[in-house]
mmCIF file of C-alpha atoms in Angstrom:
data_model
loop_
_atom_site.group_PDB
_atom_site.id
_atom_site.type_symbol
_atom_site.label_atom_id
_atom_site.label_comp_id
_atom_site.label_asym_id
_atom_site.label_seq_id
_atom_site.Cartn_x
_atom_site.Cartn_y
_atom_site.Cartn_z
ATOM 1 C CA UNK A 512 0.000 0.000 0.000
ATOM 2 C CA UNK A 513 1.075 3.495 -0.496
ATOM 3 C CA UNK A 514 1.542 5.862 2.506
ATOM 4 C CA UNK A 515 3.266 8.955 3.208
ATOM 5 C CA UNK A 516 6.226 9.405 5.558
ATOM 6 C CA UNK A 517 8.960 11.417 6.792
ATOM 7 C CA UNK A 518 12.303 10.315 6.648
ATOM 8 C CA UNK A 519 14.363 13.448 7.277
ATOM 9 C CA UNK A 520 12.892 16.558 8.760
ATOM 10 C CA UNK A 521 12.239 19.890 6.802
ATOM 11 C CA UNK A 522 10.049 21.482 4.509
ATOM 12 C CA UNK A 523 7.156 19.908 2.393
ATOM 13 C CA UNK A 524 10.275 18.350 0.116
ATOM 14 C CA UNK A 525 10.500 16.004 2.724
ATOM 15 C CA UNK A 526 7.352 14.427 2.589
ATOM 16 C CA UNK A 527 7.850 11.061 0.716
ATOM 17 C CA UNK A 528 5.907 8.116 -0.776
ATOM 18 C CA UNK A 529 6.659 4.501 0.457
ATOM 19 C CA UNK A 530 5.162 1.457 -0.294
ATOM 20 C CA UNK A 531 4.205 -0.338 2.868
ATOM 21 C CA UNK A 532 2.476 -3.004 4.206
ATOM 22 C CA UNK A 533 -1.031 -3.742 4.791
ATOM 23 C CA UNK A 534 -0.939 -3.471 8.786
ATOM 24 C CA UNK A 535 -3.066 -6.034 10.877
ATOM 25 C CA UNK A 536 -5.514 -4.892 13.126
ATOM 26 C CA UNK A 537 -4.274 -6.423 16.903
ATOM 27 C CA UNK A 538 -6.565 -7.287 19.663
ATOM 28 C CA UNK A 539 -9.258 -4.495 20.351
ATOM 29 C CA UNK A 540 -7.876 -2.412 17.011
ATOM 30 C CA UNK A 541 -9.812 -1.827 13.515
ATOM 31 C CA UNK A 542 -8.096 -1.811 10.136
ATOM 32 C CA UNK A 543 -9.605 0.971 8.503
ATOM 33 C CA UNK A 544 -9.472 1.482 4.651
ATOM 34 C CA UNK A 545 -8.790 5.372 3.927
ATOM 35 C CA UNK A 546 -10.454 7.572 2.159
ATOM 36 C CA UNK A 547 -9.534 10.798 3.611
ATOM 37 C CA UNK A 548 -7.372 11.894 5.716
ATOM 38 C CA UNK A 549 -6.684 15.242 7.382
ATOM 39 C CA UNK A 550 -3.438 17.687 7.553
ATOM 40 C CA UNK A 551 -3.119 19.283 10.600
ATOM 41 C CA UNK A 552 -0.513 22.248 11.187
ATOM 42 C CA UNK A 553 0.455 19.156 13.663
ATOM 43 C CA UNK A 554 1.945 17.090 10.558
ATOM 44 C CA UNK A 555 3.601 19.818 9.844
ATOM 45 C CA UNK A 556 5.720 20.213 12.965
ATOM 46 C CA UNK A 557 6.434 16.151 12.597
ATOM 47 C CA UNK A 558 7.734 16.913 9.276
ATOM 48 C CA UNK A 559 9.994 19.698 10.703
ATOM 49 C CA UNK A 560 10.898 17.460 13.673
ATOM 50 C CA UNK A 561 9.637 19.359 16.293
ATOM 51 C CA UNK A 562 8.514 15.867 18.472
ATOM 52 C CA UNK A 563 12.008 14.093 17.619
ATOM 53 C CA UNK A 564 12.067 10.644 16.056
ATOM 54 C CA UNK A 565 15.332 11.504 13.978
ATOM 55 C CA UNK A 566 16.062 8.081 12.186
ATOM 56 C CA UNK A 567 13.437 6.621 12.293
ATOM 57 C CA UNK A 568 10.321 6.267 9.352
ATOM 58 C CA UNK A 569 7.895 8.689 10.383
ATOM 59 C CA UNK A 570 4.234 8.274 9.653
ATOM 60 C CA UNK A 571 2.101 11.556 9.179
ATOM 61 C CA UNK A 572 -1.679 11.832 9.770
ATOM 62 C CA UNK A 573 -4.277 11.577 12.840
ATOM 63 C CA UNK A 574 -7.523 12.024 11.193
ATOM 64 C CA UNK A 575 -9.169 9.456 9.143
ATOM 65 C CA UNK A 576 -12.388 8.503 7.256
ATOM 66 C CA UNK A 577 -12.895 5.196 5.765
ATOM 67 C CA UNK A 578 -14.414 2.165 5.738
ATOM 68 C CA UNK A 579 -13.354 -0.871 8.398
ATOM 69 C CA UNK A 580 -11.593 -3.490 6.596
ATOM 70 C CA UNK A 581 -10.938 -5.939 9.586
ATOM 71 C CA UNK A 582 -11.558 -6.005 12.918
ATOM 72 C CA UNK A 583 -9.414 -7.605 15.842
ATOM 73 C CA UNK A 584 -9.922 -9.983 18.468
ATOM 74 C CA UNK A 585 -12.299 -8.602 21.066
ATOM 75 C CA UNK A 586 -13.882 -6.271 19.172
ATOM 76 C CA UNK A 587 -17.384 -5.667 19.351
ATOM 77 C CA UNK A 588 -20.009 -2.983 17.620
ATOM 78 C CA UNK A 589 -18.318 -2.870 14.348
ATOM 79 C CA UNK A 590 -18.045 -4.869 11.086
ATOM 80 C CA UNK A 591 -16.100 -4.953 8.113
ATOM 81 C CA UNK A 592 -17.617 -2.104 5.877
ATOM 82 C CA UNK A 593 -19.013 0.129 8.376
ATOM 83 C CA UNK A 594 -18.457 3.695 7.754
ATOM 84 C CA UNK A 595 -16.157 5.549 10.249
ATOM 85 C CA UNK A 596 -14.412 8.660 11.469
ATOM 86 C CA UNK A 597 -11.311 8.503 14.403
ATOM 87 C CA UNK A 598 -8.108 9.863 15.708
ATOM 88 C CA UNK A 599 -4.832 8.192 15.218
ATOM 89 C CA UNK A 600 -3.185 10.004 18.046
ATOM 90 C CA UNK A 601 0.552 10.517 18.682
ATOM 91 C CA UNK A 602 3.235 12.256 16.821
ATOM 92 C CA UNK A 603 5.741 9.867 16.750
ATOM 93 C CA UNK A 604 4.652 6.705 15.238
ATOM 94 C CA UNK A 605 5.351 4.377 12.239
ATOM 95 C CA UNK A 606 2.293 4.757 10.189
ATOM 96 C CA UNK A 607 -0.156 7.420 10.334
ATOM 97 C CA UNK A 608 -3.399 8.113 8.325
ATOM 98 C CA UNK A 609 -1.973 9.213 5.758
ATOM 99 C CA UNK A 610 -2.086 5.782 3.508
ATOM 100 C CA UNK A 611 -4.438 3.425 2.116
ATOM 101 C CA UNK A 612 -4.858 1.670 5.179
ATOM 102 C CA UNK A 613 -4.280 2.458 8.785
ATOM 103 C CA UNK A 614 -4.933 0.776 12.462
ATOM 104 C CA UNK A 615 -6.560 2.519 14.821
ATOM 105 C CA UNK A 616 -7.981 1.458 18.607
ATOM 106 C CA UNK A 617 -11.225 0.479 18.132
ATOM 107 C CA UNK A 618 -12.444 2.996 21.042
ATOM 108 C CA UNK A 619 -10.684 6.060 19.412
ATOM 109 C CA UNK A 620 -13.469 5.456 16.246
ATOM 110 C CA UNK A 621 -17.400 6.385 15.677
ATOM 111 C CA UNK A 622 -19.842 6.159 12.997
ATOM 112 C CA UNK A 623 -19.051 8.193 9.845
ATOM 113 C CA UNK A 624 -21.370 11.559 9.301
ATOM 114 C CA UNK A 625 -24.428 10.184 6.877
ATOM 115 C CA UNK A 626 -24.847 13.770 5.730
ATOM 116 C CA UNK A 627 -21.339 14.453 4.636
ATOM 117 C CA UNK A 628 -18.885 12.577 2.410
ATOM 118 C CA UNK A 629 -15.572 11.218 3.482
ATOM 119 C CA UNK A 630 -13.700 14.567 2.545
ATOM 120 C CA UNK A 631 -15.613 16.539 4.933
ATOM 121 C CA UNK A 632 -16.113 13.984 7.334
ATOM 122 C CA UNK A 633 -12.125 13.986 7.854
ATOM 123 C CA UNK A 634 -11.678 17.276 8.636
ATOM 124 C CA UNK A 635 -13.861 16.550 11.748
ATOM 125 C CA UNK A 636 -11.715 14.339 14.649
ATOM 126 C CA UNK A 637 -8.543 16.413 15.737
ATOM 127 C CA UNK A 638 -10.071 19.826 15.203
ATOM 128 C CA UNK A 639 -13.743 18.838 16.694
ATOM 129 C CA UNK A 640 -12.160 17.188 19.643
ATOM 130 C CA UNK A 641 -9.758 19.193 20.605
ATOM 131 C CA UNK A 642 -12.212 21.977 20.503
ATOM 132 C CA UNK A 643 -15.220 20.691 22.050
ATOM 133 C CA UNK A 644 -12.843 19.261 24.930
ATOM 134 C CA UNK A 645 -11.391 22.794 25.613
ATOM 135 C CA UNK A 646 -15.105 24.450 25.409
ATOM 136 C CA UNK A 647 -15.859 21.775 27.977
ATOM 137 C CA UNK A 648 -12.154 22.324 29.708
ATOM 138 C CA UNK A 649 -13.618 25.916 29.994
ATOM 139 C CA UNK A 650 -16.375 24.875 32.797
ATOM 140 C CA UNK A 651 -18.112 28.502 31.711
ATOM 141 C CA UNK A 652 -22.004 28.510 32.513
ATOM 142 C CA UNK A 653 -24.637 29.548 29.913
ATOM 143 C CA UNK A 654 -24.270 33.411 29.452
ATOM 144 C CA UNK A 655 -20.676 33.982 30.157
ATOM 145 C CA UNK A 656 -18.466 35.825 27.470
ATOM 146 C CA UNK A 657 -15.992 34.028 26.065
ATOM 147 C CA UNK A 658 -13.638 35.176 23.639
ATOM 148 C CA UNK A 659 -11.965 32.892 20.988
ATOM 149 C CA UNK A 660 -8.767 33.849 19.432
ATOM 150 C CA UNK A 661 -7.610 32.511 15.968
ATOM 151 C CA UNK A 662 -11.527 32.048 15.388
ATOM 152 C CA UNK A 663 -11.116 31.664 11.629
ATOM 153 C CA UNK A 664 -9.173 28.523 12.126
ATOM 154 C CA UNK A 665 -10.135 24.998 11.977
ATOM 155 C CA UNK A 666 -10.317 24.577 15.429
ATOM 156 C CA UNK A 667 -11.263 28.168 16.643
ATOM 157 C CA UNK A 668 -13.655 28.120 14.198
ATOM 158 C CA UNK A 669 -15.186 24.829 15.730
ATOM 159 C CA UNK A 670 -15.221 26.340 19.315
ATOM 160 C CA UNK A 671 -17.032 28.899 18.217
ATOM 161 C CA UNK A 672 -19.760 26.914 16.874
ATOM 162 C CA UNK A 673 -19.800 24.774 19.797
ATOM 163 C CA UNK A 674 -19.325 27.553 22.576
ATOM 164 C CA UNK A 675 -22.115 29.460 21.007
ATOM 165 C CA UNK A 676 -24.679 25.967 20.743
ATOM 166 C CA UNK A 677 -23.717 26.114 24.870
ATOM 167 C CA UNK A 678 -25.185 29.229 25.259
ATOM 168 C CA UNK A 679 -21.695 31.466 25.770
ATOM 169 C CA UNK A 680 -21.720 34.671 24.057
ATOM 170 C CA UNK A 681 -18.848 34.557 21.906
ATOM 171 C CA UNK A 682 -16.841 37.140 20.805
ATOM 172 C CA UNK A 683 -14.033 36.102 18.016
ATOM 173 C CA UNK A 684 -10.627 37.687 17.497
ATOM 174 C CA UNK A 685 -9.449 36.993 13.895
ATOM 175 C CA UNK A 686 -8.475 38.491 10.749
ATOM 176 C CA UNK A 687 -10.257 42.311 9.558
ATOM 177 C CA UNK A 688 -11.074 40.040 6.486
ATOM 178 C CA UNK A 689 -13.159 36.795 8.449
ATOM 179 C CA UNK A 690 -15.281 38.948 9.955
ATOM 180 C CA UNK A 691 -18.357 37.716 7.776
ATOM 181 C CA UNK A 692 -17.352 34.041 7.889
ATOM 182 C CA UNK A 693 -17.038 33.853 12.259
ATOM 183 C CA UNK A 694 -20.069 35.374 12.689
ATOM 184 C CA UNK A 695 -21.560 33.388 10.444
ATOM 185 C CA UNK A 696 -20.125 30.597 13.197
ATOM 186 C CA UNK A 697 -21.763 31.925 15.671
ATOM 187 C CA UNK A 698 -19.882 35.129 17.274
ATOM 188 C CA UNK A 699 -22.018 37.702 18.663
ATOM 189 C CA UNK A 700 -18.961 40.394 18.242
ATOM 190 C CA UNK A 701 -15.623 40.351 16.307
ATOM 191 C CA UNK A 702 -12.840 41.913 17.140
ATOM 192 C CA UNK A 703 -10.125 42.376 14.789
ATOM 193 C CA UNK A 704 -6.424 40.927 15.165
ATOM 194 C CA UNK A 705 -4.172 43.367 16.591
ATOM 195 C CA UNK A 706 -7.612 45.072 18.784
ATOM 196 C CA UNK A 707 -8.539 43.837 22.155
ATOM 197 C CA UNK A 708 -12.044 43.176 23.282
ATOM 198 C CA UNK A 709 -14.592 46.159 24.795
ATOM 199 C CA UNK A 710 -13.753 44.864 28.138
ATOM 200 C CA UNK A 711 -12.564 41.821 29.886
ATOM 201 C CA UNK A 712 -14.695 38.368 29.552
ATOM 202 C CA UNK A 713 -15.279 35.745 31.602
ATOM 203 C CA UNK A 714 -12.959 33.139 29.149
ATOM 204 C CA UNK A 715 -10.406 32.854 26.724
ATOM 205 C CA UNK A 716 -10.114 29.699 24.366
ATOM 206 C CA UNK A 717 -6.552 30.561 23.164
ATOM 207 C CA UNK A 718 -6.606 28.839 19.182
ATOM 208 C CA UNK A 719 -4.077 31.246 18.055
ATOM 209 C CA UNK A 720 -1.279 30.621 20.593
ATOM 210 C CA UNK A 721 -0.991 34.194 21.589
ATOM 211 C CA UNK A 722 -0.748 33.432 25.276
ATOM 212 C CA UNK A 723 -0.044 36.763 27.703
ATOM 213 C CA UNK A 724 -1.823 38.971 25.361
ATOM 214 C CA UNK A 725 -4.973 36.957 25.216
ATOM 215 C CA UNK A 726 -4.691 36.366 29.158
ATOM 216 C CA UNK A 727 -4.721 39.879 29.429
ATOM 217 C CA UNK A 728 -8.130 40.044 28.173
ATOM 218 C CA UNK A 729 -9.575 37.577 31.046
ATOM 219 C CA UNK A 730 -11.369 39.390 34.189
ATOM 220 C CA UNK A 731 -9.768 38.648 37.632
ATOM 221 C CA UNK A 732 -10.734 35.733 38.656
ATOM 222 C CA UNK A 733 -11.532 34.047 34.888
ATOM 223 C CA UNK A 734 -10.255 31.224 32.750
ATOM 224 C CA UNK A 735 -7.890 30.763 30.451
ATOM 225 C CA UNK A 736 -7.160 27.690 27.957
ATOM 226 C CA UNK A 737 -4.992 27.081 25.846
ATOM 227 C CA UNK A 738 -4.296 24.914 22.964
ATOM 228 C CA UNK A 739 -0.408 24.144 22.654
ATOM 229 C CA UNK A 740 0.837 22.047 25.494
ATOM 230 C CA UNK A 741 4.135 23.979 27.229
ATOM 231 C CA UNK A 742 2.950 27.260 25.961
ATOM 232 C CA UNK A 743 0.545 28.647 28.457
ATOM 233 C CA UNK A 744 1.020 32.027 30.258
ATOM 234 C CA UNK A 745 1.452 31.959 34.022
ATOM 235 C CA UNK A 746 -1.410 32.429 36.074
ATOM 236 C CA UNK A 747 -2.525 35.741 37.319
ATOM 237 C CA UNK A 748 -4.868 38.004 38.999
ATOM 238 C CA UNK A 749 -7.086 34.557 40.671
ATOM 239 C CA UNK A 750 -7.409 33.180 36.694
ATOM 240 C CA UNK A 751 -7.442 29.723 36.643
ATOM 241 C CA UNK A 752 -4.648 28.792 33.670
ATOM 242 C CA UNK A 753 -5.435 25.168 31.669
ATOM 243 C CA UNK A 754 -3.997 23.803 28.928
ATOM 244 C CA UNK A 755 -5.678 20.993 26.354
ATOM 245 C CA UNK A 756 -4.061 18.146 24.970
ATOM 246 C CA UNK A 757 -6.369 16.087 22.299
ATOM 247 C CA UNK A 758 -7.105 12.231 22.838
ATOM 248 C CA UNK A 759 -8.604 10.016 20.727
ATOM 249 C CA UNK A 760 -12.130 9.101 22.404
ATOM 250 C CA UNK A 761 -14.725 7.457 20.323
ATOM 251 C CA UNK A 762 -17.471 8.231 22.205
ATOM 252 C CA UNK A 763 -16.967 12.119 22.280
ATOM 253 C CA UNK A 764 -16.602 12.341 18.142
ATOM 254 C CA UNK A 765 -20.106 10.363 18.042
ATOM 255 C CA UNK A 766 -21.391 13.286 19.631
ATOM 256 C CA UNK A 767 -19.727 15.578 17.577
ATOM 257 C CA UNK A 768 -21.085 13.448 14.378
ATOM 258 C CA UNK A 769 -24.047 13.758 15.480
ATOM 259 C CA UNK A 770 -24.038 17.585 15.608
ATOM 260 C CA UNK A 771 -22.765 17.287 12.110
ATOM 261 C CA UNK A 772 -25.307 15.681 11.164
ATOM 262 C CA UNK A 773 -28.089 17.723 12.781
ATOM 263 C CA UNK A 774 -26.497 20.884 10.499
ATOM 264 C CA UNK A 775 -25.304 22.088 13.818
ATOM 265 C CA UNK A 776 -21.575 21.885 13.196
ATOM 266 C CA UNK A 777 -20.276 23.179 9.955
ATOM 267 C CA UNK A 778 -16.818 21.135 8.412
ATOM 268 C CA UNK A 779 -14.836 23.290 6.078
ATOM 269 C CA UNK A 780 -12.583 21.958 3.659
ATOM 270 C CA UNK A 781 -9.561 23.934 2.008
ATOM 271 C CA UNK A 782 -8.628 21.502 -0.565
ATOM 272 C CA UNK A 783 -7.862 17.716 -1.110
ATOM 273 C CA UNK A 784 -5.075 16.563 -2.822
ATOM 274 C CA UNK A 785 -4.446 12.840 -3.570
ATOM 275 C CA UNK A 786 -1.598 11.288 -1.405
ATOM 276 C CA UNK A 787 0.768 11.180 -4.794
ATOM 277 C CA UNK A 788 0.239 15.067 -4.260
ATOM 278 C CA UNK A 789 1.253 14.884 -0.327
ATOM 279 C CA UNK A 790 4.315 17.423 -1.124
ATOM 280 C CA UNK A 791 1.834 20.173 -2.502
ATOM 281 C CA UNK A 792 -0.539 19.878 0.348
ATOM 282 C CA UNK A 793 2.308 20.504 2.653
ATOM 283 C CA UNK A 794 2.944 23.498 0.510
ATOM 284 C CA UNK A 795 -0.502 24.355 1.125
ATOM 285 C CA UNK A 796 -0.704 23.932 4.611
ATOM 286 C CA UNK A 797 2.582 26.448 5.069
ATOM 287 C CA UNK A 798 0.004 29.070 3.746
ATOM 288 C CA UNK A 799 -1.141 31.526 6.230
ATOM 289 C CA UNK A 800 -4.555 32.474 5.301
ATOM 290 C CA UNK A 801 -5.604 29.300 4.287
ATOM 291 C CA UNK A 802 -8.993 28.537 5.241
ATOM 292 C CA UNK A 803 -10.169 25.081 6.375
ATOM 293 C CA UNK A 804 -8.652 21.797 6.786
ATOM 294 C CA UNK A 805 -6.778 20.000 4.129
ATOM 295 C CA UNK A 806 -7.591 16.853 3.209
ATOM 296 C CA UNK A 807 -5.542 13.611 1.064
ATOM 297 C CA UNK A 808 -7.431 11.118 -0.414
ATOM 298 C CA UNK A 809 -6.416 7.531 -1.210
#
């Protein structure tokens, strides 16, 4: 089978085709057959050897959407053919999702979306659950103002759908030019990238990474999360400081496809390349202003 991997670290140049096994599905793991895959800015950072590995065969790609081909002992609820979404979590690992075929737990997978195709579908684990566990992270009650930086993201974008479905009033900090598209997520009030907010809110989901600036936009006594592990701002002024780190959890992205399918959580897609074409998406995903997730096919 064909997959993509990293065998030196750098730019997209480094991204490489390799013809691979077929894995095997071990006890309590699915072999899924891929037909999408997302590119995360976090494939990007394995590519450029920010996690280590050096010397080693690198697989890229966490999210995937496919079709089980085999199931391992001791797994129940699924079948061969069944229609799935999951997260292939970890960095530093031999295979990713980005092949024809890839193994995943069999608890870190749900039910495919039945109202979008597998394109969409995988731009839906990483970015859904790492946003709907940091809205939840949050612990902010119905009414509360939360502001969401880097809202025209994948994954601000997604917390701003889902903090604004929990009844937070959202305000989103993002580019003069996404104005239009985050309120169409959702946002009650946009503030530009460079501005600050009115006045201080009860929350800050930190998507953009900016850290003391965005805590300085937290009332005394507020919260502050943030999405890069290591990177948080020290605490201050009685705000409670929390960082999220994605896991793969099968039963939170059945919620989250069900929201898709109920029109209540919008998917974007960038582009999709075909994994022959892996370079140019990493090209692609150096970007800035690119808008939605990036998808490979096989």
């Amino acid at each position: 089978m064909s997959a993509v991997v990293v065998n030196e670290f750098g730019g997209p140049e480094r991204v490489e085709s390799a013809e691979l096994p077929v894995p095997r599905p071990a006890a309590g793991q699915v072999l899924i057959r891929v037909r999408a895959a997302g590119l995360n800015p976090v494939d990007g950072a394995v590519r450029a050897g920010v996690f280590g590995g050096a010397g080693q065969r690198l697989g890229l790609g966490w999210d995937v959407a496919g079709e089980i081909a085999e199931v391992g002992a001791d797994v129940t609820g699924w079948s061969r053919g069944d229609r799935v979404v999951g997260l292939h979590y970890g960095p530093v690992k031999p295979l990713g999702t980005h092949a024809e075929y890839a193994v995943l737990d069999a608890s870190a997978v749900a039910a495919a979306p039945a109202t979008v195709d597998a394109v969409a579908a995988a731009a839906l684990p990483l970015g859904g659950l790492t946003a709907a566990r940091a809205v939840d992270q949050l612990g902010l009650a119905p009414g509360a103002t939360l502001l969401v930086t880097g809202a025209a993201g994948v994954v601000g974008g997604l917390a701003v759908q889902l903090a604004a479905r929990a009844g937070l009033v959202v305000t989103a900090l993002a580019g003069a030019e996404d104005e239009e598209l985050v309120r169409s997520l959702g946002a009650a009030a946009f503030v530009p990238r460079g501005a600050a907010p009115a006045g201080p809110v009860d929350g800050v989901l930190d998507a953009a990474v900016l850290g003391e600036p965005a805590l300085g936009f937290v009332r005394d006594g507020g919260v502050y999360v943030g999405l890069r592990p290591g990177a948080a701002p020290a605490a201050e002024r009685g705000i409670r400081v929390e960082e999220q780190e994605v896991a793969a959890d099968g039963r939170h992205l059945a919620r989250l496809v069900a929201l898709v399918d109920e029109g209540a959580l919008t998917l974007r897609v960038a582009d999709a390349f075909p994994l022959a074409d892996a370079q140019k998406a990493h090209a692609l995903l150096a970007t800035p202003g690119t808008r939605g997730r990036i998808i490979l096919t096989a």
